[in-house]
PDB file of C-alpha atoms in Angstrom:
ATOM      1  CA  MET M   1      88.055  61.772 219.855  1.00  0.00           C
ATOM      2  CA  ALA M   2      88.226  60.498 216.283  1.00  0.00           C
ATOM      3  CA  GLU M   3      90.484  62.386 213.916  1.00  0.00           C
ATOM      4  CA  VAL M   4      88.580  64.319 211.211  1.00  0.00           C
ATOM      5  CA  LYS M   5      90.098  63.898 207.768  1.00  0.00           C
ATOM      6  CA  VAL M   6      89.649  66.763 205.305  1.00  0.00           C
ATOM      7  CA  LYS M   7      89.481  65.710 201.683  1.00  0.00           C
ATOM      8  CA  LYS M   8      92.062  67.657 199.710  1.00  0.00           C
ATOM      9  CA  GLU M   9      91.363  68.896 196.201  1.00  0.00           C
ATOM     10  CA  SER M  10      93.330  67.000 193.582  1.00  0.00           C
ATOM     11  CA  THR M  11      96.063  69.066 191.950  1.00  0.00           C
ATOM     12  CA  ASP M  12      96.869  66.547 189.227  1.00  0.00           C
ATOM     13  CA  PRO M  13      97.032  68.526 185.909  1.00  0.00           C
ATOM     14  CA  VAL M  14      95.041  65.890 183.988  1.00  0.00           C
ATOM     15  CA  GLU M  15      92.263  65.847 186.597  1.00  0.00           C
ATOM     16  CA  ILE M  16      92.103  69.655 186.568  1.00  0.00           C
ATOM     17  CA  GLU M  17      91.771  69.636 182.774  1.00  0.00           C
ATOM     18  CA  ASN M  18      89.046  66.979 182.911  1.00  0.00           C
ATOM     19  CA  ARG M  19      87.129  68.968 185.529  1.00  0.00           C
ATOM     20  CA  ILE M  20      87.310  72.120 183.379  1.00  0.00           C
ATOM     21  CA  LYS M  21      85.899  70.174 180.414  1.00  0.00           C
ATOM     22  CA  GLU M  22      83.098  68.831 182.630  1.00  0.00           C
ATOM     23  CA  LEU M  23      82.222  72.391 183.662  1.00  0.00           C
ATOM     24  CA  CYS M  24      82.144  73.434 179.989  1.00  0.00           C
ATOM     25  CA  GLN M  25      79.734  70.578 179.266  1.00  0.00           C
ATOM     26  CA  GLN M  26      77.464  71.756 182.101  1.00  0.00           C
ATOM     27  CA  PHE M  27      77.540  75.322 180.738  1.00  0.00           C
ATOM     28  CA  PRO M  28      77.643  74.975 176.908  1.00  0.00           C
ATOM     29  CA  HIS M  29      77.569  78.755 176.370  1.00  0.00           C
ATOM     30  CA  GLY M  30      80.887  79.113 178.174  1.00  0.00           C
ATOM     31  CA  ILE M  31      82.413  79.547 181.633  1.00  0.00           C
ATOM     32  CA  THR M  32      84.506  82.288 183.188  1.00  0.00           C
ATOM     33  CA  ASP M  33      87.679  81.881 185.220  1.00  0.00           C
ATOM     34  CA  GLN M  34      85.603  82.740 188.304  1.00  0.00           C
ATOM     35  CA  VAL M  35      83.389  79.667 187.705  1.00  0.00           C
ATOM     36  CA  ILE M  36      86.494  77.454 187.586  1.00  0.00           C
ATOM     37  CA  GLN M  37      87.909  79.118 190.696  1.00  0.00           C
ATOM     38  CA  ASN M  38      84.642  78.646 192.625  1.00  0.00           C
ATOM     39  CA  ASP M  39      84.515  74.967 191.648  1.00  0.00           C
ATOM     40  CA  MET M  40      88.180  74.324 192.508  1.00  0.00           C
ATOM     41  CA  PRO M  41      89.053  76.826 195.262  1.00  0.00           C
ATOM     42  CA  HIS M  42      92.135  74.886 196.440  1.00  0.00           C
ATOM     43  CA  VAL M  43      93.771  74.893 193.007  1.00  0.00           C
ATOM     44  CA  GLU M  44      96.270  77.717 192.597  1.00  0.00           C
ATOM     45  CA  ALA M  45      95.808  80.325 189.868  1.00  0.00           C
ATOM     46  CA  GLN M  46      99.007  79.213 188.125  1.00  0.00           C
ATOM     47  CA  GLN M  47      97.782  75.603 187.928  1.00  0.00           C
ATOM     48  CA  ARG M  48      94.397  76.739 186.516  1.00  0.00           C
ATOM     49  CA  ALA M  49      96.137  78.883 183.923  1.00  0.00           C
ATOM     50  CA  MET M  50      98.428  76.016 182.871  1.00  0.00           C
ATOM     51  CA  ALA M  51      95.451  73.640 182.483  1.00  0.00           C
ATOM     52  CA  ILE M  52      93.463  76.196 180.468  1.00  0.00           C
ATOM     53  CA  ASN M  53      96.427  77.038 178.222  1.00  0.00           C
ATOM     54  CA  ARG M  54      97.028  73.375 177.511  1.00  0.00           C
ATOM     55  CA  LEU M  55      93.365  72.796 176.568  1.00  0.00           C
ATOM     56  CA  LEU M  56      93.520  75.858 174.300  1.00  0.00           C
ATOM     57  CA  SER M  57      96.765  74.742 172.687  1.00  0.00           C
ATOM     58  CA  VAL M  58      95.449  71.253 171.839  1.00  0.00           C
ATOM     59  CA  GLY M  59      92.226  72.729 170.435  1.00  0.00           C
ATOM     60  CA  GLN M  60      89.780  71.404 173.027  1.00  0.00           C
ATOM     61  CA  LEU M  61      88.639  74.841 174.242  1.00  0.00           C
ATOM     62  CA  ASP M  62      87.532  78.038 172.507  1.00  0.00           C
ATOM     63  CA  LEU M  63      88.434  81.414 173.953  1.00  0.00           C
ATOM     64  CA  LEU M  64      85.559  83.907 173.619  1.00  0.00           C
ATOM     65  CA  ARG M  65      85.075  87.487 174.691  1.00  0.00           C
ATOM     66  CA  ASN M  66      81.833  89.109 175.856  1.00  0.00           C
ATOM     67  CA  SER M  67      80.844  92.247 177.765  1.00  0.00           C
ATOM     68  CA  THR M  68      81.938  90.755 181.115  1.00  0.00           C
ATOM     69  CA  GLY M  69      85.305  89.401 180.000  1.00  0.00           C
ATOM     70  CA  LEU M  70      86.756  86.125 178.743  1.00  0.00           C
ATOM     71  CA  LEU M  71      84.785  82.899 178.333  1.00  0.00           C
ATOM     72  CA  TYR M  72      86.004  79.349 177.821  1.00  0.00           C
ATOM     73  CA  ARG M  73      83.826  77.006 175.771  1.00  0.00           C
ATOM     74  CA  LEU M  74      84.227  73.386 174.728  1.00  0.00           C
ATOM     75  CA  LYS M  75      85.160  73.213 171.059  1.00  0.00           C
ATOM     76  CA  ASP M  76      83.003  71.267 168.624  1.00  0.00           C
ATOM     77  CA  THR M  77      85.065  68.357 167.290  1.00  0.00           C
ATOM     78  CA  GLN M  78      83.875  68.705 163.671  1.00  0.00           C
ATOM     79  CA  THR M  79      84.587  72.429 163.643  1.00  0.00           C
ATOM     80  CA  ALA M  80      87.910  71.834 165.340  1.00  0.00           C
ATOM     81  CA  SER M  81      89.033  69.542 162.511  1.00  0.00           C
ATOM     82  CA  LYS M  82      88.002  72.095 159.891  1.00  0.00           C
ATOM     83  CA  MET M  83      89.662  74.956 161.780  1.00  0.00           C
ATOM     84  CA  LYS M  84      92.905  73.011 162.142  1.00  0.00           C
ATOM     85  CA  GLY M  85      95.777  75.159 160.915  1.00  0.00           C
ATOM     86  CA  SER M  86      93.811  78.428 161.262  1.00  0.00           C
ATOM     87  CA  ASP M  87      95.463  81.322 163.054  1.00  0.00           C
ATOM     88  CA  ASN M  88      93.958  83.135 166.055  1.00  0.00           C
ATOM     89  CA  GLN M  89      92.524  85.946 163.927  1.00  0.00           C
ATOM     90  CA  GLU M  90      90.589  83.499 161.753  1.00  0.00           C
ATOM     91  CA  LYS M  91      89.309  81.695 164.850  1.00  0.00           C
ATOM     92  CA  LEU M  92      88.204  84.996 166.349  1.00  0.00           C
ATOM     93  CA  VAL M  93      86.217  85.979 163.237  1.00  0.00           C
ATOM     94  CA  TYR M  94      84.616  82.526 163.140  1.00  0.00           C
ATOM     95  CA  GLN M  95      83.548  82.864 166.791  1.00  0.00           C
ATOM     96  CA  VAL M  96      82.028  86.305 166.153  1.00  0.00           C
ATOM     97  CA  ILE M  97      79.998  84.915 163.237  1.00  0.00           C
ATOM     98  CA  GLU M  98      78.985  81.849 165.254  1.00  0.00           C
ATOM     99  CA  ASP M  99      77.657  84.029 168.079  1.00  0.00           C
ATOM    100  CA  ALA M 100      75.437  85.914 165.588  1.00  0.00           C
ATOM    101  CA  GLY M 101      73.349  82.771 164.982  1.00  0.00           C
ATOM    102  CA  ASN M 102      70.980  82.479 162.019  1.00  0.00           C
ATOM    103  CA  LYS M 103      70.364  86.230 161.811  1.00  0.00           C
ATOM    104  CA  GLY M 104      73.903  86.733 160.580  1.00  0.00           C
ATOM    105  CA  ILE M 105      76.234  89.673 161.040  1.00  0.00           C
ATOM    106  CA  TRP M 106      77.482  92.503 158.788  1.00  0.00           C
ATOM    107  CA  SER M 107      81.184  92.723 157.968  1.00  0.00           C
ATOM    108  CA  ARG M 108      81.167  96.145 159.637  1.00  0.00           C
ATOM    109  CA  ASP M 109      80.003  94.599 162.910  1.00  0.00           C
ATOM    110  CA  ILE M 110      82.607  91.830 162.583  1.00  0.00           C
ATOM    111  CA  ARG M 111      85.240  94.539 162.281  1.00  0.00           C
ATOM    112  CA  TYR M 112      83.880  96.318 165.367  1.00  0.00           C
ATOM    113  CA  LYS M 113      83.828  93.159 167.513  1.00  0.00           C
ATOM    114  CA  SER M 114      87.161  91.765 166.369  1.00  0.00           C
ATOM    115  CA  ASN M 115      89.157  95.036 166.115  1.00  0.00           C
ATOM    116  CA  LEU M 116      90.757  93.746 162.916  1.00  0.00           C
ATOM    117  CA  PRO M 117      91.426  95.815 159.759  1.00  0.00           C
ATOM    118  CA  LEU M 118      88.753  95.569 157.063  1.00  0.00           C
ATOM    119  CA  THR M 119      91.225  94.211 154.489  1.00  0.00           C
ATOM    120  CA  GLU M 120      92.212  91.416 156.878  1.00  0.00           C
ATOM    121  CA  ILE M 121      88.552  90.627 157.643  1.00  0.00           C
ATOM    122  CA  ASN M 122      87.687  90.374 153.926  1.00  0.00           C
ATOM    123  CA  LYS M 123      90.599  87.976 153.429  1.00  0.00           C
ATOM    124  CA  ILE M 124      89.498  85.828 156.387  1.00  0.00           C
ATOM    125  CA  LEU M 125      85.869  85.780 155.218  1.00  0.00           C
ATOM    126  CA  LYS M 126      86.855  84.529 151.763  1.00  0.00           C
ATOM    127  CA  ASN M 127      89.008  81.839 153.338  1.00  0.00           C
ATOM    128  CA  LEU M 128      86.225  80.663 155.664  1.00  0.00           C
ATOM    129  CA  GLU M 129      83.756  80.631 152.756  1.00  0.00           C
ATOM    130  CA  SER M 130      86.121  78.494 150.682  1.00  0.00           C
ATOM    131  CA  LYS M 131      86.283  75.988 153.557  1.00  0.00           C
ATOM    132  CA  LYS M 132      82.467  75.996 153.710  1.00  0.00           C
ATOM    133  CA  LEU M 133      82.536  77.032 157.351  1.00  0.00           C
ATOM    134  CA  ILE M 134      80.468  80.176 156.732  1.00  0.00           C
ATOM    135  CA  LYS M 135      78.237  81.553 153.991  1.00  0.00           C
ATOM    136  CA  ALA M 136      77.148  84.981 152.813  1.00  0.00           C
ATOM    137  CA  VAL M 137      73.398  85.645 152.596  1.00  0.00           C
ATOM    138  CA  LYS M 138      71.748  88.678 151.014  1.00  0.00           C
ATOM    139  CA  SER M 139      69.354  90.417 153.362  1.00  0.00           C
ATOM    140  CA  VAL M 140      66.017  91.877 152.283  1.00  0.00           C
ATOM    141  CA  ALA M 141      66.667  94.725 154.716  1.00  0.00           C
ATOM    142  CA  ALA M 142      69.584  95.979 152.595  1.00  0.00           C
ATOM    143  CA  SER M 143      69.877  94.582 149.078  1.00  0.00           C
ATOM    144  CA  LYS M 144      73.480  95.675 148.560  1.00  0.00           C
ATOM    145  CA  LYS M 145      74.764  94.195 151.814  1.00  0.00           C
ATOM    146  CA  LYS M 146      75.414  90.627 152.893  1.00  0.00           C
ATOM    147  CA  VAL M 147      75.303  89.020 156.302  1.00  0.00           C
ATOM    148  CA  TYR M 148      77.544  86.140 157.304  1.00  0.00           C
ATOM    149  CA  MET M 149      76.483  83.061 159.261  1.00  0.00           C
ATOM    150  CA  LEU M 150      77.643  79.481 159.776  1.00  0.00           C
ATOM    151  CA  TYR M 151      77.382  77.343 156.655  1.00  0.00           C
ATOM    152  CA  ASN M 152      74.903  74.802 158.079  1.00  0.00           C
ATOM    153  CA  LEU M 153      72.393  77.346 159.438  1.00  0.00           C
ATOM    154  CA  GLN M 154      69.011  78.154 157.886  1.00  0.00           C
ATOM    155  CA  PRO M 155      68.694  81.975 157.637  1.00  0.00           C
ATOM    156  CA  ASP M 156      66.095  83.650 159.815  1.00  0.00           C
ATOM    157  CA  ARG M 157      62.901  84.979 158.150  1.00  0.00           C
ATOM    158  CA  SER M 158      63.989  88.520 158.957  1.00  0.00           C
ATOM    159  CA  VAL M 159      66.967  87.973 156.624  1.00  0.00           C
ATOM    160  CA  THR M 160      65.293  86.173 153.713  1.00  0.00           C
ATOM    161  CA  GLY M 161      61.839  87.770 153.947  1.00  0.00           C
ATOM    162  CA  GLY M 162      60.225  84.344 154.188  1.00  0.00           C
ATOM    163  CA  ALA M 163      57.931  82.935 151.532  1.00  0.00           C
ATOM    164  CA  TRP M 164      57.065  86.360 150.082  1.00  0.00           C
ATOM    165  CA  TYR M 165      60.545  87.052 148.696  1.00  0.00           C
ATOM    166  CA  SER M 166      62.519  85.431 145.898  1.00  0.00           C
ATOM    167  CA  ASP M 167      66.079  86.656 145.288  1.00  0.00           C
ATOM    168  CA  GLN M 168      65.227  89.715 147.418  1.00  0.00           C
ATOM    169  CA  ASP M 169      62.285  90.628 145.178  1.00  0.00           C
ATOM    170  CA  PHE M 170      58.829  90.831 146.723  1.00  0.00           C
ATOM    171  CA  GLU M 171      56.548  88.323 144.968  1.00  0.00           C
ATOM    172  CA  SER M 172      53.477  90.548 144.657  1.00  0.00           C
ATOM    173  CA  GLU M 173      51.775  88.302 142.066  1.00  0.00           C
ATOM    174  CA  PHE M 174      52.231  85.239 144.254  1.00  0.00           C
ATOM    175  CA  VAL M 175      50.767  87.078 147.258  1.00  0.00           C
ATOM    176  CA  GLU M 176      47.792  88.219 145.148  1.00  0.00           C
ATOM    177  CA  VAL M 177      47.101  84.637 143.990  1.00  0.00           C
ATOM    178  CA  LEU M 178      47.176  83.440 147.604  1.00  0.00           C
ATOM    179  CA  ASN M 179      44.816  86.263 148.576  1.00  0.00           C
ATOM    180  CA  GLN M 180      42.350  85.215 145.892  1.00  0.00           C
ATOM    181  CA  GLN M 181      42.504  81.505 146.712  1.00  0.00           C
ATOM    182  CA  CYS M 182      42.155  81.999 150.481  1.00  0.00           C
ATOM    183  CA  PHE M 183      39.141  84.258 149.930  1.00  0.00           C
ATOM    184  CA  LYS M 184      37.671  81.798 147.420  1.00  0.00           C
ATOM    185  CA  PHE M 185      37.903  78.981 149.966  1.00  0.00           C
ATOM    186  CA  LEU M 186      36.182  81.060 152.670  1.00  0.00           C
ATOM    187  CA  GLN M 187      33.498  82.157 150.195  1.00  0.00           C
ATOM    188  CA  SER M 188      32.758  78.528 149.240  1.00  0.00           C
ATOM    189  CA  LYS M 189      32.564  77.674 152.933  1.00  0.00           C
ATOM    190  CA  ALA M 190      30.026  80.484 153.471  1.00  0.00           C
ATOM    191  CA  GLU M 191      27.970  79.461 150.408  1.00  0.00           C
ATOM    192  CA  ALA M 192      27.835  75.843 151.612  1.00  0.00           C
ATOM    193  CA  ALA M 193      26.609  77.084 155.006  1.00  0.00           C
ATOM    194  CA  ARG M 194      23.856  79.174 153.375  1.00  0.00           C
ATOM    195  CA  ASP M 195      22.747  76.265 151.176  1.00  0.00           C
ATOM    196  CA  SER M 196      22.368  74.015 154.209  1.00  0.00           C
ATOM    197  CA  LYS M 197      19.025  75.754 155.027  1.00  0.00           C
ATOM    198  CA  GLN M 198      19.731  75.512 158.747  1.00  0.00           C
ATOM    199  CA  SER M 199      19.081  78.159 161.381  1.00  0.00           C
ATOM    200  CA  PRO M 200      20.929  81.483 160.951  1.00  0.00           C
ATOM    201  CA  MET M 201      23.153  80.839 163.975  1.00  0.00           C
ATOM    202  CA  VAL M 202      24.143  77.374 162.743  1.00  0.00           C
ATOM    203  CA  GLN M 203      24.801  78.765 159.264  1.00  0.00           C
ATOM    204  CA  ARG M 204      27.039  81.473 160.689  1.00  0.00           C
ATOM    205  CA  ASN M 205      29.054  79.073 162.858  1.00  0.00           C
ATOM    206  CA  SER M 206      29.540  76.569 160.038  1.00  0.00           C
ATOM    207  CA  SER M 207      30.794  79.317 157.709  1.00  0.00           C
ATOM    208  CA  PHE M 208      33.965  79.730 159.807  1.00  0.00           C
ATOM    209  CA  ALA M 209      37.198  77.940 158.946  1.00  0.00           C
ATOM    210  CA  THR M 210      40.386  77.529 160.935  1.00  0.00           C
ATOM    211  CA  SER M 211      43.718  78.741 159.594  1.00  0.00           C
ATOM    212  CA  HIS M 212      44.771  75.079 159.490  1.00  0.00           C
ATOM    213  CA  GLU M 213      41.873  74.280 157.108  1.00  0.00           C
ATOM    214  CA  VAL M 214      42.842  77.185 154.837  1.00  0.00           C
ATOM    215  CA  TRP M 215      46.515  76.144 154.981  1.00  0.00           C
ATOM    216  CA  LYS M 216      45.606  72.551 154.059  1.00  0.00           C
ATOM    217  CA  TYR M 217      43.499  73.769 151.117  1.00  0.00           C
ATOM    218  CA  ILE M 218      46.336  75.930 149.765  1.00  0.00           C
ATOM    219  CA  CYS M 219      48.840  73.089 150.154  1.00  0.00           C
ATOM    220  CA  GLU M 220      46.559  70.694 148.258  1.00  0.00           C
ATOM    221  CA  LEU M 221      46.205  73.209 145.411  1.00  0.00           C
ATOM    222  CA  GLY M 222      49.956  73.031 144.849  1.00  0.00           C
ATOM    223  CA  ILE M 223      50.231  76.665 143.753  1.00  0.00           C
ATOM    224  CA  SER M 224      53.260  77.400 145.928  1.00  0.00           C
ATOM    225  CA  LYS M 225      56.791  76.371 145.015  1.00  0.00           C
ATOM    226  CA  VAL M 226      57.937  77.025 148.587  1.00  0.00           C
ATOM    227  CA  GLU M 227      56.690  75.376 151.746  1.00  0.00           C
ATOM    228  CA  LEU M 228      54.142  77.603 153.449  1.00  0.00           C
ATOM    229  CA  SER M 229      53.528  77.581 157.180  1.00  0.00           C
ATOM    230  CA  MET M 230      50.290  78.320 159.003  1.00  0.00           C
ATOM    231  CA  GLU M 231      51.854  81.602 160.065  1.00  0.00           C
ATOM    232  CA  ASP M 232      52.268  82.521 156.377  1.00  0.00           C
ATOM    233  CA  ILE M 233      48.603  81.752 155.694  1.00  0.00           C
ATOM    234  CA  GLU M 234      47.504  83.783 158.717  1.00  0.00           C
ATOM    235  CA  THR M 235      49.486  86.714 157.311  1.00  0.00           C
ATOM    236  CA  ILE M 236      47.485  86.444 154.063  1.00  0.00           C
ATOM    237  CA  LEU M 237      44.232  86.145 156.011  1.00  0.00           C
ATOM    238  CA  ASN M 238      45.134  89.294 157.947  1.00  0.00           C
ATOM    239  CA  THR M 239      45.449  91.241 154.681  1.00  0.00           C
ATOM    240  CA  LEU M 240      41.950  90.059 153.754  1.00  0.00           C
ATOM    241  CA  ILE M 241      40.708  91.289 157.131  1.00  0.00           C
ATOM    242  CA  TYR M 242      42.248  94.713 156.446  1.00  0.00           C
ATOM    243  CA  ASP M 243      40.511  94.724 153.049  1.00  0.00           C
ATOM    244  CA  GLY M 244      37.159  94.111 154.760  1.00  0.00           C
ATOM    245  CA  LYS M 245      36.650  90.754 153.007  1.00  0.00           C
ATOM    246  CA  VAL M 246      37.176  88.497 156.018  1.00  0.00           C
ATOM    247  CA  GLU M 247      36.417  88.627 159.719  1.00  0.00           C
ATOM    248  CA  MET M 248      38.149  86.743 162.504  1.00  0.00           C
ATOM    249  CA  THR M 249      37.031  85.460 165.875  1.00  0.00           C
ATOM    250  CA  ILE M 250      38.943  83.657 168.619  1.00  0.00           C
ATOM    251  CA  ILE M 251      37.506  80.721 170.540  1.00  0.00           C
ATOM    252  CA  ALA M 252      38.741  78.508 173.351  1.00  0.00           C
ATOM    253  CA  ALA M 253      40.128  75.154 172.242  1.00  0.00           C
ATOM    254  CA  LYS M 254      41.288  71.988 173.940  1.00  0.00           C
ATOM    255  CA  GLU M 255      45.007  71.557 174.350  1.00  0.00           C
ATOM    256  CA  GLY M 256      46.434  69.607 171.439  1.00  0.00           C
ATOM    257  CA  THR M 257      43.701  70.603 168.984  1.00  0.00           C
ATOM    258  CA  VAL M 258      45.142  71.127 165.498  1.00  0.00           C
ATOM    259  CA  GLY M 259      45.579  74.856 164.832  1.00  0.00           C
ATOM    260  CA  SER M 260      45.251  75.937 168.469  1.00  0.00           C
ATOM    261  CA  VAL M 261      47.853  78.020 170.290  1.00  0.00           C
ATOM    262  CA  ASP M 262      47.860  78.416 174.087  1.00  0.00           C
ATOM    263  CA  GLY M 263      44.330  77.060 174.342  1.00  0.00           C
ATOM    264  CA  GLN M 264      42.944  79.447 171.699  1.00  0.00           C
ATOM    265  CA  MET M 265      41.992  79.012 168.055  1.00  0.00           C
ATOM    266  CA  LYS M 266      41.461  81.621 165.329  1.00  0.00           C
ATOM    267  CA  LEU M 267      38.442  81.213 163.056  1.00  0.00           C
ATOM    268  CA  TYR M 268      37.921  83.079 159.786  1.00  0.00           C
ATOM    269  CA  ARG M 269      34.944  83.599 157.482  1.00  0.00           C
ATOM    270  CA  GLY M 270      34.321  85.537 154.312  1.00  0.00           C
ATOM    271  CA  VAL M 271      31.963  88.516 154.585  1.00  0.00           C
ATOM    272  CA  ASN M 272      30.225  90.852 152.178  1.00  0.00           C
ATOM    273  CA  PRO M 273      30.403  94.569 152.997  1.00  0.00           C
ATOM    274  CA  ILE M 274      27.086  95.990 154.188  1.00  0.00           C
ATOM    275  CA  ILE M 275      27.609  99.169 152.198  1.00  0.00           C
ATOM    276  CA  GLN M 276      29.958  99.945 149.336  1.00  0.00           C
ATOM    277  CA  SER M 277      33.014 102.045 150.126  1.00  0.00           C
ATOM    278  CA  THR M 278      32.867 105.690 149.082  1.00  0.00           C
ATOM    279  CA  GLY M 279      34.933 106.897 146.153  1.00  0.00           C
ATOM    280  CA  LEU M 280      37.348 108.833 148.392  1.00  0.00           C
ATOM    281  CA  VAL M 281      38.251 105.713 150.380  1.00  0.00           C
ATOM    282  CA  LYS M 282      39.060 103.871 147.144  1.00  0.00           C
ATOM    283  CA  THR M 283      41.647 106.473 146.177  1.00  0.00           C
ATOM    284  CA  PRO M 284      45.181 106.142 147.592  1.00  0.00           C
ATOM    285  CA  CYS M 285      44.614 109.321 149.628  1.00  0.00           C
ATOM    286  CA  GLY M 286      41.715 107.748 151.502  1.00  0.00           C
ATOM    287  CA  LEU M 287      43.952 105.041 152.986  1.00  0.00           C
ATOM    288  CA  CYS M 288      47.298 106.858 153.022  1.00  0.00           C
ATOM    289  CA  PRO M 289      49.015 106.728 156.455  1.00  0.00           C
ATOM    290  CA  VAL M 290      51.058 109.894 155.684  1.00  0.00           C
ATOM    291  CA  PHE M 291      48.110 111.908 154.373  1.00  0.00           C
ATOM    292  CA  ASP M 292      48.744 114.767 156.836  1.00  0.00           C
ATOM    293  CA  ASP M 293      52.375 115.102 155.694  1.00  0.00           C
ATOM    294  CA  CYS M 294      51.512 115.226 151.983  1.00  0.00           C
ATOM    295  CA  HIS M 295      51.672 118.652 150.339  1.00  0.00           C
ATOM    296  CA  GLU M 296      52.932 120.122 147.084  1.00  0.00           C
ATOM    297  CA  GLY M 297      56.633 120.936 147.198  1.00  0.00           C
ATOM    298  CA  GLY M 298      57.265 118.621 150.119  1.00  0.00           C
ATOM    299  CA  GLU M 299      59.118 115.325 150.306  1.00  0.00           C
ATOM    300  CA  ILE M 300      55.720 113.605 150.047  1.00  0.00           C
ATOM    301  CA  SER M 301      53.483 115.274 147.463  1.00  0.00           C
ATOM    302  CA  PRO M 302      50.649 114.355 145.037  1.00  0.00           C
ATOM    303  CA  SER M 303      52.842 115.103 142.008  1.00  0.00           C
ATOM    304  CA  ASN M 304      55.421 112.401 142.850  1.00  0.00           C
ATOM    305  CA  CYS M 305      53.055 109.874 144.491  1.00  0.00           C
ATOM    306  CA  ILE M 306      53.599 106.517 142.756  1.00  0.00           C
ATOM    307  CA  TYR M 307      50.367 105.145 144.227  1.00  0.00           C
ATOM    308  CA  MET M 308      48.336 107.958 142.683  1.00  0.00           C
ATOM    309  CA  VAL M 309      49.944 107.317 139.287  1.00  0.00           C
ATOM    310  CA  GLU M 310      49.164 103.599 139.490  1.00  0.00           C
ATOM    311  CA  TRP M 311      45.549 104.321 140.528  1.00  0.00           C
ATOM    312  CA  LEU M 312      45.030 106.777 137.641  1.00  0.00           C
ATOM    313  CA  ASP M 313      46.533 104.296 135.171  1.00  0.00           C
ATOM    314  CA  PHE M 314      44.156 101.647 136.451  1.00  0.00           C
TER     315      PHE M 314
END
């Protein structure tokens, strides 16, 4: 009977380190000690620990902490060169900020996750900012607070407010201009359909425009200093729908058609109201979502309603 040879796991320290780095490349978000143990069951715990400690000491691995325990992640070479000479506390704060992504993280949450004193965190944040590893971004959600994120990240719309905010101020005039121009485009589309003298059904269908057509028209006007997306234009069109000036319909569209999403396309057209709105509806009270909670002497009352004051001034 032929002798069966069992392949033994290599216990060479260099090979163990290389295998750990390969595992980190397979799982870029990080691996646990259990993953390493499952991959190399014949390697003793002491040998694994020595290999991991060496990779940490030479700056090839990052040590992270999550809800399940410790994670090991391959260090980015560019970040590693910038973080050279940083102590463990600074590395920990950097990792916390990195995990927050482009939505950023408050200094209070950094303190909670790192368990470091606030004075130490403020010192570390200033140091990381000076190295251009992180940046502070003002959030529209809280004007007096800043969130921190990696220096090369573009802040999420929930932080900046998107195209409708400039230096945390809502650009109401800009939004109003876009409202007018979008409605003007849809009105001209409807007028051209009526002038075509075709059948009523054909006129109605040709009066619709896609959000891509409206977006292209606005871009060609050049009235926006910031780059607008189709999503931004659809937000404006939705406000016109709420005002009763525009109606929307959804049709099936071929995959790959410009402006279609998941095989569907939104079409918009300008409409004229059949009857004029009553005077009560035109007042702030007629559209107020907290009408039932409004009473004199309460937190919401007619005497301190800013919308009522603006309407009376108008």
